[in-house]
Backbone as JSON, one array per atom type, in Angstrom:
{
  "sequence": "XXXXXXXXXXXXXXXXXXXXXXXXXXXXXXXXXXXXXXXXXXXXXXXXXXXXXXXXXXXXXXXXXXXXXXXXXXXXXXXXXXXXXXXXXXXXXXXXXXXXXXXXXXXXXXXXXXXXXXXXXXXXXXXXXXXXXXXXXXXXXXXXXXXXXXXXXXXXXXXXXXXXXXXXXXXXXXXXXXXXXXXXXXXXXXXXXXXXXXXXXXXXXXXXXXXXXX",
  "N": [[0.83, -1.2, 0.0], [0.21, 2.46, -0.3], [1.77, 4.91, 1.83], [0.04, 6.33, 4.09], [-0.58, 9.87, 5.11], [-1.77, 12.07, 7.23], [-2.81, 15.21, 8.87], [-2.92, 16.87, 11.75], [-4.43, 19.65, 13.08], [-4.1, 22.5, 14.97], [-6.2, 25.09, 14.13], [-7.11, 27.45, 14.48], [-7.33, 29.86, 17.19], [-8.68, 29.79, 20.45], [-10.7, 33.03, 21.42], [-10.71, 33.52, 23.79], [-8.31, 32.67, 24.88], [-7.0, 34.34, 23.6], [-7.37, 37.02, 24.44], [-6.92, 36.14, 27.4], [-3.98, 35.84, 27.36], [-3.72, 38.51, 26.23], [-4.32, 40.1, 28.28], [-2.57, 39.59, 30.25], [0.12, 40.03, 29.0], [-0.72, 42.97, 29.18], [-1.5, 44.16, 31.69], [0.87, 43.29, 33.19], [2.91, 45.21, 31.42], [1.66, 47.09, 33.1], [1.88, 46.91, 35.4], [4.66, 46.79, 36.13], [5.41, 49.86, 35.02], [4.21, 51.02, 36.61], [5.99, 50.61, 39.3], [8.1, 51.49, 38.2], [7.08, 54.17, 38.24], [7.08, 54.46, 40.95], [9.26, 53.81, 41.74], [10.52, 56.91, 41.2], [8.73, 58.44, 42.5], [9.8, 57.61, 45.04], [12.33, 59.18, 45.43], [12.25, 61.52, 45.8], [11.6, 60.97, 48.4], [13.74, 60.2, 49.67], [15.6, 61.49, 52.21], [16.8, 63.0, 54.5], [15.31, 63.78, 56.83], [12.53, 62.26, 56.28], [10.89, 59.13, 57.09], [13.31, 56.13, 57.6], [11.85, 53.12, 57.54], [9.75, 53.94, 55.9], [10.73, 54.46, 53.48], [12.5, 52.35, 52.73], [9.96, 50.25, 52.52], [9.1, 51.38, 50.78], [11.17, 50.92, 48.55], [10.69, 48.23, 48.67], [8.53, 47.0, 47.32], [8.85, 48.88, 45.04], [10.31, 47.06, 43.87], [8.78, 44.68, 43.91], [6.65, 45.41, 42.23], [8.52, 45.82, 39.74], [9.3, 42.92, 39.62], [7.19, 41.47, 38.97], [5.64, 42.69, 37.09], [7.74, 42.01, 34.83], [7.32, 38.99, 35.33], [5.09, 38.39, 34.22], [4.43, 39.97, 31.78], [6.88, 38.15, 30.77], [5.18, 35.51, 30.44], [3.21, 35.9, 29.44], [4.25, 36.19, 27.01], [5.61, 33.95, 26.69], [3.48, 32.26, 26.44], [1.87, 33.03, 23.9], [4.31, 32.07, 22.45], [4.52, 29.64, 22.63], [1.64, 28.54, 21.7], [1.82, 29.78, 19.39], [3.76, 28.0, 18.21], [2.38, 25.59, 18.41], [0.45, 25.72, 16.38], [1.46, 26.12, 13.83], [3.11, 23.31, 13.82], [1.73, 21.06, 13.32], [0.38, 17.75, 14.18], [1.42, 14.62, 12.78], [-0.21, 12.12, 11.47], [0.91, 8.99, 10.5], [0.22, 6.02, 8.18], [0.64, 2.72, 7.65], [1.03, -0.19, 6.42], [0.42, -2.42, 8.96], [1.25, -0.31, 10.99], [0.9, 2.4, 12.74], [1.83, 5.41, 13.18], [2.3, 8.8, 15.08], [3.32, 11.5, 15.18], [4.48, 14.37, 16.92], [5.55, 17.46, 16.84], [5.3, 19.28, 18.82], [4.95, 19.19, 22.03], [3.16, 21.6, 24.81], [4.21, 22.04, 28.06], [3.8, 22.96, 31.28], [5.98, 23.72, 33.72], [6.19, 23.4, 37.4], [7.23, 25.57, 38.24], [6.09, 27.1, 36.3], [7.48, 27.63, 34.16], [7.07, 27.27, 30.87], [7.73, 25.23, 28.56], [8.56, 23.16, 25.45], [7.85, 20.32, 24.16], [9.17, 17.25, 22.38], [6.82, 14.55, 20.31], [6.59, 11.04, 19.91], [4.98, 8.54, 18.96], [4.71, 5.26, 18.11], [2.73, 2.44, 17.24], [1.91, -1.02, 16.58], [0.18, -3.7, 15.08], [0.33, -5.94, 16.54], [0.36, -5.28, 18.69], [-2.11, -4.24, 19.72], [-5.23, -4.12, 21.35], [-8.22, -3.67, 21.15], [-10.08, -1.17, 18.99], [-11.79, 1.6, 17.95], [-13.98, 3.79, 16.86], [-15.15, 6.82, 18.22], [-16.51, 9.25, 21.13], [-14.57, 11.67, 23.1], [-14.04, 13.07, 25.86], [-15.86, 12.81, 28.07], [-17.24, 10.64, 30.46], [-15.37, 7.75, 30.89], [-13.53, 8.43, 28.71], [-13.16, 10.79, 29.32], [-10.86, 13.76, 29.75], [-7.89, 14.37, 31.14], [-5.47, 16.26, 31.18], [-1.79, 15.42, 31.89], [0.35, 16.49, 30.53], [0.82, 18.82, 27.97], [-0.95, 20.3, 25.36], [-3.86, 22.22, 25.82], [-7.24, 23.37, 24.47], [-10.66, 23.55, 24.11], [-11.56, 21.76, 21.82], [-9.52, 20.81, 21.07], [-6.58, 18.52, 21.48], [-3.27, 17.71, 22.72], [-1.08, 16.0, 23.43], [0.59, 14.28, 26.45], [-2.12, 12.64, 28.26], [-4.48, 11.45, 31.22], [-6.86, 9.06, 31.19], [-10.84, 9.36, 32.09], [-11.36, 6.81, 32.97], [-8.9, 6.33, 34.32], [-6.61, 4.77, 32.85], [-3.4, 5.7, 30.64], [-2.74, 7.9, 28.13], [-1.86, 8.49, 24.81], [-2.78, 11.65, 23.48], [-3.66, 13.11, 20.33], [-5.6, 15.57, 18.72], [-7.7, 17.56, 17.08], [-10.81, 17.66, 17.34], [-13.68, 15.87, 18.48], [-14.83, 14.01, 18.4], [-12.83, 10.62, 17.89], [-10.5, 8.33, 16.89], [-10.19, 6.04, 18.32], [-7.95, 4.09, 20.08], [-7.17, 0.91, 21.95], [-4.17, -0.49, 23.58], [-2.9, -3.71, 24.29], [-1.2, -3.06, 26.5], [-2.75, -1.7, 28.02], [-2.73, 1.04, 27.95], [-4.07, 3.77, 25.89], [-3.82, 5.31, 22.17], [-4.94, 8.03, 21.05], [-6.29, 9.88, 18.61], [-7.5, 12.15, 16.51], [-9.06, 14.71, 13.63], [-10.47, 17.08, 11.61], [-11.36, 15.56, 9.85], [-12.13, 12.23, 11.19], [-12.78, 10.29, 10.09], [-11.81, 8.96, 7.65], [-9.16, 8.85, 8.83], [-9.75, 6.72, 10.55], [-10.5, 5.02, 8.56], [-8.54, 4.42, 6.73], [-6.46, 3.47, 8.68], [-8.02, 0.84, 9.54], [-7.98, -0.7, 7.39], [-5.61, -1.27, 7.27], [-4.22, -1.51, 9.43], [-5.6, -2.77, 11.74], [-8.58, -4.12, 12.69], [-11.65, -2.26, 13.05], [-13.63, -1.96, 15.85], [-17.39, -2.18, 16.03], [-18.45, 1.23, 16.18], [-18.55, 3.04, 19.55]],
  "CA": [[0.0, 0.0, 0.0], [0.81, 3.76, -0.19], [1.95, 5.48, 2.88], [-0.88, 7.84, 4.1], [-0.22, 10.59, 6.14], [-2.91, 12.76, 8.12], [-2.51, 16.41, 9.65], [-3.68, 17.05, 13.06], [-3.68, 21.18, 13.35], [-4.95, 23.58, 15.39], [-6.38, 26.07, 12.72], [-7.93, 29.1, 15.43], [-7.05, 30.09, 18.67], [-10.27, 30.47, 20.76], [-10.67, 34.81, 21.43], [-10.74, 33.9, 25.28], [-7.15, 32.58, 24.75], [-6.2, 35.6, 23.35], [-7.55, 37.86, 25.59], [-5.93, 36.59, 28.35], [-2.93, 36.6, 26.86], [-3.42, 40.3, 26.11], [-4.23, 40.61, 29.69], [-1.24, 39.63, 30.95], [1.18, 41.25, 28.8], [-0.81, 44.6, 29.46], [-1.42, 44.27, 33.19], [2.23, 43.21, 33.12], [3.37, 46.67, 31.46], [0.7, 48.42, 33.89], [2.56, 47.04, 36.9], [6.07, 47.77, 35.6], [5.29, 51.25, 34.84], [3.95, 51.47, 37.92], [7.07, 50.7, 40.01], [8.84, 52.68, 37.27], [6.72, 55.52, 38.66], [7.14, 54.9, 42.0], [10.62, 54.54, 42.02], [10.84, 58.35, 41.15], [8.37, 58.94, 43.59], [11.0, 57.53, 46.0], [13.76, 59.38, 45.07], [11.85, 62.36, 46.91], [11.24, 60.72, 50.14], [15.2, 60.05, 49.91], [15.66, 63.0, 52.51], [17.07, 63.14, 56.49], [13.85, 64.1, 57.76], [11.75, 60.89, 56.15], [11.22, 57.8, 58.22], [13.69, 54.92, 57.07], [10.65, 52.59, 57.59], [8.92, 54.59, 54.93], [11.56, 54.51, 52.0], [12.47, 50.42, 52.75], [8.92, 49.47, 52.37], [8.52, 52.2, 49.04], [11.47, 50.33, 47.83], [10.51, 46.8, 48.56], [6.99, 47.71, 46.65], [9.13, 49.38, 43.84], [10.88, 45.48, 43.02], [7.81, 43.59, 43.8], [5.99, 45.53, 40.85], [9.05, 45.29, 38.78], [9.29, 41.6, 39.2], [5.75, 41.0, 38.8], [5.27, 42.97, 35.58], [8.34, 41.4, 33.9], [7.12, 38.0, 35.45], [3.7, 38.72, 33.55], [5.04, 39.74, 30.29], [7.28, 37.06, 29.79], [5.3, 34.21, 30.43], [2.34, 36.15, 28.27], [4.59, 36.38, 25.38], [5.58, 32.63, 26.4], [2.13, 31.73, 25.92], [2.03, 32.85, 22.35], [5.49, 31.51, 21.36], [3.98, 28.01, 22.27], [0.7, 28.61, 21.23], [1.8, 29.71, 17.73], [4.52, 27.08, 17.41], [1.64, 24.38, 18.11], [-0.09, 26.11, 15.08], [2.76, 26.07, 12.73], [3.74, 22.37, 13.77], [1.0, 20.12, 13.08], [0.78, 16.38, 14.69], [1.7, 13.9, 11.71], [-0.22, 10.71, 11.84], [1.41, 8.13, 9.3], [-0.32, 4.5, 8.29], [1.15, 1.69, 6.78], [0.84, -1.41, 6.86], [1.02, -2.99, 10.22], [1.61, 0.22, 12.32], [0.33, 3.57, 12.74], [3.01, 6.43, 13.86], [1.98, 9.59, 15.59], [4.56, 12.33, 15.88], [3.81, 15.82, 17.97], [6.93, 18.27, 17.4], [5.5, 20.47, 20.23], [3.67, 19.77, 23.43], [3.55, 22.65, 25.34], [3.87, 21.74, 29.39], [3.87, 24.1, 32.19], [6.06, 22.99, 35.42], [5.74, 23.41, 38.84], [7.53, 27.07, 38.94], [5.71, 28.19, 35.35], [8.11, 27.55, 32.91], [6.66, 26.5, 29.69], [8.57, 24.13, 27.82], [8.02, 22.77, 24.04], [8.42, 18.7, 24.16], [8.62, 16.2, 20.94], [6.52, 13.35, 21.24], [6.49, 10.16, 18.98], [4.09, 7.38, 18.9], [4.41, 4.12, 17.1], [2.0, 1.38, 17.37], [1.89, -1.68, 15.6], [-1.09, -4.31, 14.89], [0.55, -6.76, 17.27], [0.51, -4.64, 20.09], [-3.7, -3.36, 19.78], [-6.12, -4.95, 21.66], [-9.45, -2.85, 20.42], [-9.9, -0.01, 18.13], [-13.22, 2.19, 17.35], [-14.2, 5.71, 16.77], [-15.99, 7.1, 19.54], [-15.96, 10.22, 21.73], [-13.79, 11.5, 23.75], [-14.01, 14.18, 26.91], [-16.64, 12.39, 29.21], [-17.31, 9.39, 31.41], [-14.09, 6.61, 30.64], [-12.59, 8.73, 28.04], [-12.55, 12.06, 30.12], [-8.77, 13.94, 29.52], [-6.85, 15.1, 31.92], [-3.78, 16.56, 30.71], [-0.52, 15.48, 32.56], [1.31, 17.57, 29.88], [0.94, 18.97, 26.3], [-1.71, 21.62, 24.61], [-5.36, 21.65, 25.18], [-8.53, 23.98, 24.67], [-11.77, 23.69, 23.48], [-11.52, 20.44, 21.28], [-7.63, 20.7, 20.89], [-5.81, 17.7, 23.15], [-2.43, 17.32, 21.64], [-0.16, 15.5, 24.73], [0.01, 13.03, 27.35], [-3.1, 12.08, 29.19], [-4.73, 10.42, 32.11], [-8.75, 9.42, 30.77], [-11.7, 8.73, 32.83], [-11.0, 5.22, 33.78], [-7.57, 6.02, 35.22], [-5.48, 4.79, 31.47], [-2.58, 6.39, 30.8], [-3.3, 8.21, 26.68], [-0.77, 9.63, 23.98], [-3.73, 11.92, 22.4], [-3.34, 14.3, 19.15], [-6.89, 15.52, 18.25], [-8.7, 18.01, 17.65], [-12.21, 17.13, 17.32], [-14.14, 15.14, 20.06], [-15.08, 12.24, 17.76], [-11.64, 10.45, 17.5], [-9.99, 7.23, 16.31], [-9.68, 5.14, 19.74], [-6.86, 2.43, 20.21], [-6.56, 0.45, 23.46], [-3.08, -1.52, 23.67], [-2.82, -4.59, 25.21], [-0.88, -2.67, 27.97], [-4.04, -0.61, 29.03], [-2.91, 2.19, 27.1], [-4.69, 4.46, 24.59], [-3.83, 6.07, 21.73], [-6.13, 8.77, 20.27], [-6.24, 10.62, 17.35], [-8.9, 12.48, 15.11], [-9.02, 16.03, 12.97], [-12.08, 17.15, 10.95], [-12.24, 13.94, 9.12], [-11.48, 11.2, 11.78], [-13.35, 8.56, 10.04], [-11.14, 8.9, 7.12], [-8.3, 8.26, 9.36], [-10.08, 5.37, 11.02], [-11.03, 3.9, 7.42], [-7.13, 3.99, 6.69], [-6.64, 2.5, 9.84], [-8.91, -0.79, 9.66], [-7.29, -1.04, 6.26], [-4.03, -1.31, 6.87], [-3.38, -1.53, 10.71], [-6.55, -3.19, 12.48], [-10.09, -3.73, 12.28], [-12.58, -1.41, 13.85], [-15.08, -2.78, 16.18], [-18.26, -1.39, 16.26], [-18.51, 2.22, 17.33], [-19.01, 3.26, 20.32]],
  "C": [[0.87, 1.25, 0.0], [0.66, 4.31, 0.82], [0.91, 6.43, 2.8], [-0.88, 8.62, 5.21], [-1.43, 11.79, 6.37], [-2.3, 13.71, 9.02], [-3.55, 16.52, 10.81], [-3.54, 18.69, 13.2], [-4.18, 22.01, 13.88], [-5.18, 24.89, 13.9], [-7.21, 27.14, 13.74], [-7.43, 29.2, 16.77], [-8.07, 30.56, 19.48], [-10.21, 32.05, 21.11], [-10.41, 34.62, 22.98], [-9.47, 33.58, 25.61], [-6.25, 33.52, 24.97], [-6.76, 36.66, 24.11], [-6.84, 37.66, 26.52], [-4.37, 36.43, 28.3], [-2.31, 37.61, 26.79], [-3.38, 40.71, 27.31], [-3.38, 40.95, 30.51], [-0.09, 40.36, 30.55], [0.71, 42.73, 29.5], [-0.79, 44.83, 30.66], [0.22, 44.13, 33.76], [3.07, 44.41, 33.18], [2.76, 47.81, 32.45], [1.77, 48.57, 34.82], [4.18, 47.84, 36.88], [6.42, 49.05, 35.82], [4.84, 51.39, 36.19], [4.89, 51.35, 39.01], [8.22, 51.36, 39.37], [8.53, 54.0, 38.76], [6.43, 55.89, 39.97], [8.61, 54.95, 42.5], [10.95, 56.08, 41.58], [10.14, 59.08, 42.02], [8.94, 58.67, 44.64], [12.1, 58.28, 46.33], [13.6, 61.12, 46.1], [11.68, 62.23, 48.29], [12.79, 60.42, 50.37], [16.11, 61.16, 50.81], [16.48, 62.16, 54.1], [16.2, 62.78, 57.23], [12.94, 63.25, 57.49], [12.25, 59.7, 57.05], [12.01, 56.86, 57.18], [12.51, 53.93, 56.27], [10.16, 52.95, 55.88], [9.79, 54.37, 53.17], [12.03, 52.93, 52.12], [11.28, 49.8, 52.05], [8.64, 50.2, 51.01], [9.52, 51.1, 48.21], [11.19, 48.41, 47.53], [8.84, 46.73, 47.48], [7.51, 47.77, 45.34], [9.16, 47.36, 43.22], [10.2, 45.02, 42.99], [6.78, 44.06, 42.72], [7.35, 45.02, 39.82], [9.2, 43.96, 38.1], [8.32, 41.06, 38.76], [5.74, 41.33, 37.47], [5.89, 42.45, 34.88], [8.16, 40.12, 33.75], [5.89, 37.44, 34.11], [3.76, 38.52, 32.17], [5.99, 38.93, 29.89], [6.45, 35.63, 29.56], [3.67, 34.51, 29.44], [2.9, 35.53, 26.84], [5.32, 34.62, 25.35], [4.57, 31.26, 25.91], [2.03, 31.72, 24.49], [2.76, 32.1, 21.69], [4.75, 29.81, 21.33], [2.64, 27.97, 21.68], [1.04, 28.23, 19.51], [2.79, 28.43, 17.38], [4.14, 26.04, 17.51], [0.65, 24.37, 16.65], [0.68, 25.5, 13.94], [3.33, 25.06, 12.51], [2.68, 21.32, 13.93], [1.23, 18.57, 13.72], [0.95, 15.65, 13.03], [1.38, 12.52, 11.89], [0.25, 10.02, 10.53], [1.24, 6.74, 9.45], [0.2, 3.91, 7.69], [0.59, 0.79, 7.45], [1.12, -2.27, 8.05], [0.85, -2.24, 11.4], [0.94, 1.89, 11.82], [1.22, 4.51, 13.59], [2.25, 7.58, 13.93], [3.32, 10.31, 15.95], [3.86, 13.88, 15.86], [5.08, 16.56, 18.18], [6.5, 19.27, 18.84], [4.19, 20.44, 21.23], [4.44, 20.63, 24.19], [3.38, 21.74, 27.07], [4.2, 22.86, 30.03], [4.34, 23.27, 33.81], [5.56, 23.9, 36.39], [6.24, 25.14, 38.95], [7.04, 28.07, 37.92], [6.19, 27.72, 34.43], [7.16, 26.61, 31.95], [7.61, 26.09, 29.0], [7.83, 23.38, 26.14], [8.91, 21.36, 24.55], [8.34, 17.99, 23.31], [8.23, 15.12, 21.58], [6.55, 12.79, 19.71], [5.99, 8.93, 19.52], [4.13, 6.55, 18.18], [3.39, 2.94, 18.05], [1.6, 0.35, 16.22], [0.82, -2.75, 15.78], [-1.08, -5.41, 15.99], [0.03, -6.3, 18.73], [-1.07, -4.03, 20.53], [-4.73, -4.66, 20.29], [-7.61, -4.87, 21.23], [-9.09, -1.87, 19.68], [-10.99, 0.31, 17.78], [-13.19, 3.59, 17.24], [-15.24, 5.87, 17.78], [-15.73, 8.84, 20.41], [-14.96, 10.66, 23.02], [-14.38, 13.24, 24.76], [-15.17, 13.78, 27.37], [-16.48, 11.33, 29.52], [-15.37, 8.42, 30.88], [-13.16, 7.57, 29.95], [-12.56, 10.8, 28.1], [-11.22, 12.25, 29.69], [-8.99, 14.91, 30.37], [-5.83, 15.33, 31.86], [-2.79, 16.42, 31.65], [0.37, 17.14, 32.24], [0.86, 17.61, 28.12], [-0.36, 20.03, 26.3], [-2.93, 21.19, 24.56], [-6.52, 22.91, 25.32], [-9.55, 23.59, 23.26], [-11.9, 21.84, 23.11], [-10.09, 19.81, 21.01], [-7.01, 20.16, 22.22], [-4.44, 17.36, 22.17], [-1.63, 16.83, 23.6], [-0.34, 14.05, 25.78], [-1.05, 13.0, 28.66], [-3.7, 11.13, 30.3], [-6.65, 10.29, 31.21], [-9.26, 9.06, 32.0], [-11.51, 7.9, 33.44], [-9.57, 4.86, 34.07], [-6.39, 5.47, 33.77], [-5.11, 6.09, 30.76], [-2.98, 7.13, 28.57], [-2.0, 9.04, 26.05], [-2.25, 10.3, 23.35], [-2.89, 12.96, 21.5], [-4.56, 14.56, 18.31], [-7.64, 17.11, 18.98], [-10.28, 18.42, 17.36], [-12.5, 15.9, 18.63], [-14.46, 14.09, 19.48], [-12.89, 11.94, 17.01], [-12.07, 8.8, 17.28], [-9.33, 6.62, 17.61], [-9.24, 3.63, 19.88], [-6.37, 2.37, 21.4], [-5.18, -0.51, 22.68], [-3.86, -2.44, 24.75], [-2.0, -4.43, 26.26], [-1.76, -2.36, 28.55], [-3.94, 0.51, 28.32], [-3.47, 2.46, 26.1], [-3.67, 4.94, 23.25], [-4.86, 6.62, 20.68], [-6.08, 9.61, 19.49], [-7.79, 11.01, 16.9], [-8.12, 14.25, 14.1], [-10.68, 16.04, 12.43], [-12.39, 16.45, 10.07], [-11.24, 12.99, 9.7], [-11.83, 10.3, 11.04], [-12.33, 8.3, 8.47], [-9.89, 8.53, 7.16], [-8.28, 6.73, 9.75], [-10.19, 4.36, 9.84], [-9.9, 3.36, 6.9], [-6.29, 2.68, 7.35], [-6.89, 1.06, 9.72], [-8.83, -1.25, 8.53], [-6.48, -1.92, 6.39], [-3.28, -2.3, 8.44], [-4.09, -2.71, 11.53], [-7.83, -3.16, 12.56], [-10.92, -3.11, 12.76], [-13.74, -2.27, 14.28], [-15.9, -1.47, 16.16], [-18.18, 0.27, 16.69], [-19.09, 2.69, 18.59], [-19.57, 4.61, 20.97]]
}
């Protein structure tokens, strides 16, 4: 058969995204400017006759806007950079005969102190290794997502998952009707775009047969 390859892509960014996005950069520059403009209002209380007290606590004020606003605006404008470079980098599902590969140049994760991070992921699965396979939905009861790590709003799950019933999920999808493969570990993998069943028909071609949907 001929290799067939399938784009997974975010194509919009929801507006409430981008709003708070905008939020943060701008509230960001508010604060900034605002310890800007109180460090010069400091520079007057810098006298003899002012209480210590009084110019310590102006300056501890000044840094805790500065740090804040620059905290703000970078991790705004870190938002975008991953945002757009999940745009720009599409998941790549690829079928052949036997096996079905999934590669994700960029989940976005967010650790424990903020930092966002871009992660490659790669998925192979081969016909040996599948215990079921159907099209079905995904984001309630069993096949709930809970993102560990990677990029998700609205209908857009690109990363690694926990579902509903506690199994561990590589997903890359974004539409809610996907292409659902249990392993015979317990694990998932899930896939769709705006024509999953086109994927799935590939699929039960090439890779494994589709039971029923569910």
């Amino acid at each position: 058969m001929t290799t067939e390859q399938f784009n997974i892509q975010i194509t919009t960014v929801p507006n409430v995204v981008n709003i708070i996005i905008m939020v943060m950069i701008v509230l960001g520059v508010v604060i900034l400017v605002t310890g800007l403009v109180l460090s010069e209002l400091l520079k007057e209380k810098r006298q003899p006759y002012k209480k210590i007290v009084d110019v310590s606590v102006g300056v501890s004020i000044k840094f805790a806007c500065a740090i804040l606003g620059i905290v703000l605006i970078v991790l705004g404008g870190l938002m975008y950079y991953g945002i757009s470079s999940t745009i720009a980098s599409p998941s790549v599902v690829t079928i052949d005969s036997g096996y079905i590969n999934v590669e994700s140049k960029s989940f976005i994760h967010t650790n424990v102190i903020g930092d966002l991070l871009s992660i490659s992921g790669n998925k192979t699965v081969t016909s040996d290794e599948i215990a079921t396979a159907f099209v079905g939905q995904v984001g309630s009861g069993d096949f709930k997502l809970h993102k560990n790590y990677g990029t998700n709003f609205g209908d857009t799950n690109v990363g690694l998952y926990t579902l509903g019933n506690g199994a561990s999920a590589y997903v890359a999808t974004t539409n809610s009707t996907c292409l659902i493969i249990e392993l015979k570990t317990g694990e998932y993998l899930i896939v769709g775009n705006q024509d999953t069943q086109t994927i799935a028909n590939s699929f039960s071609q090439n890779v494994h047969q589709l039971t029923p949907q569910r």
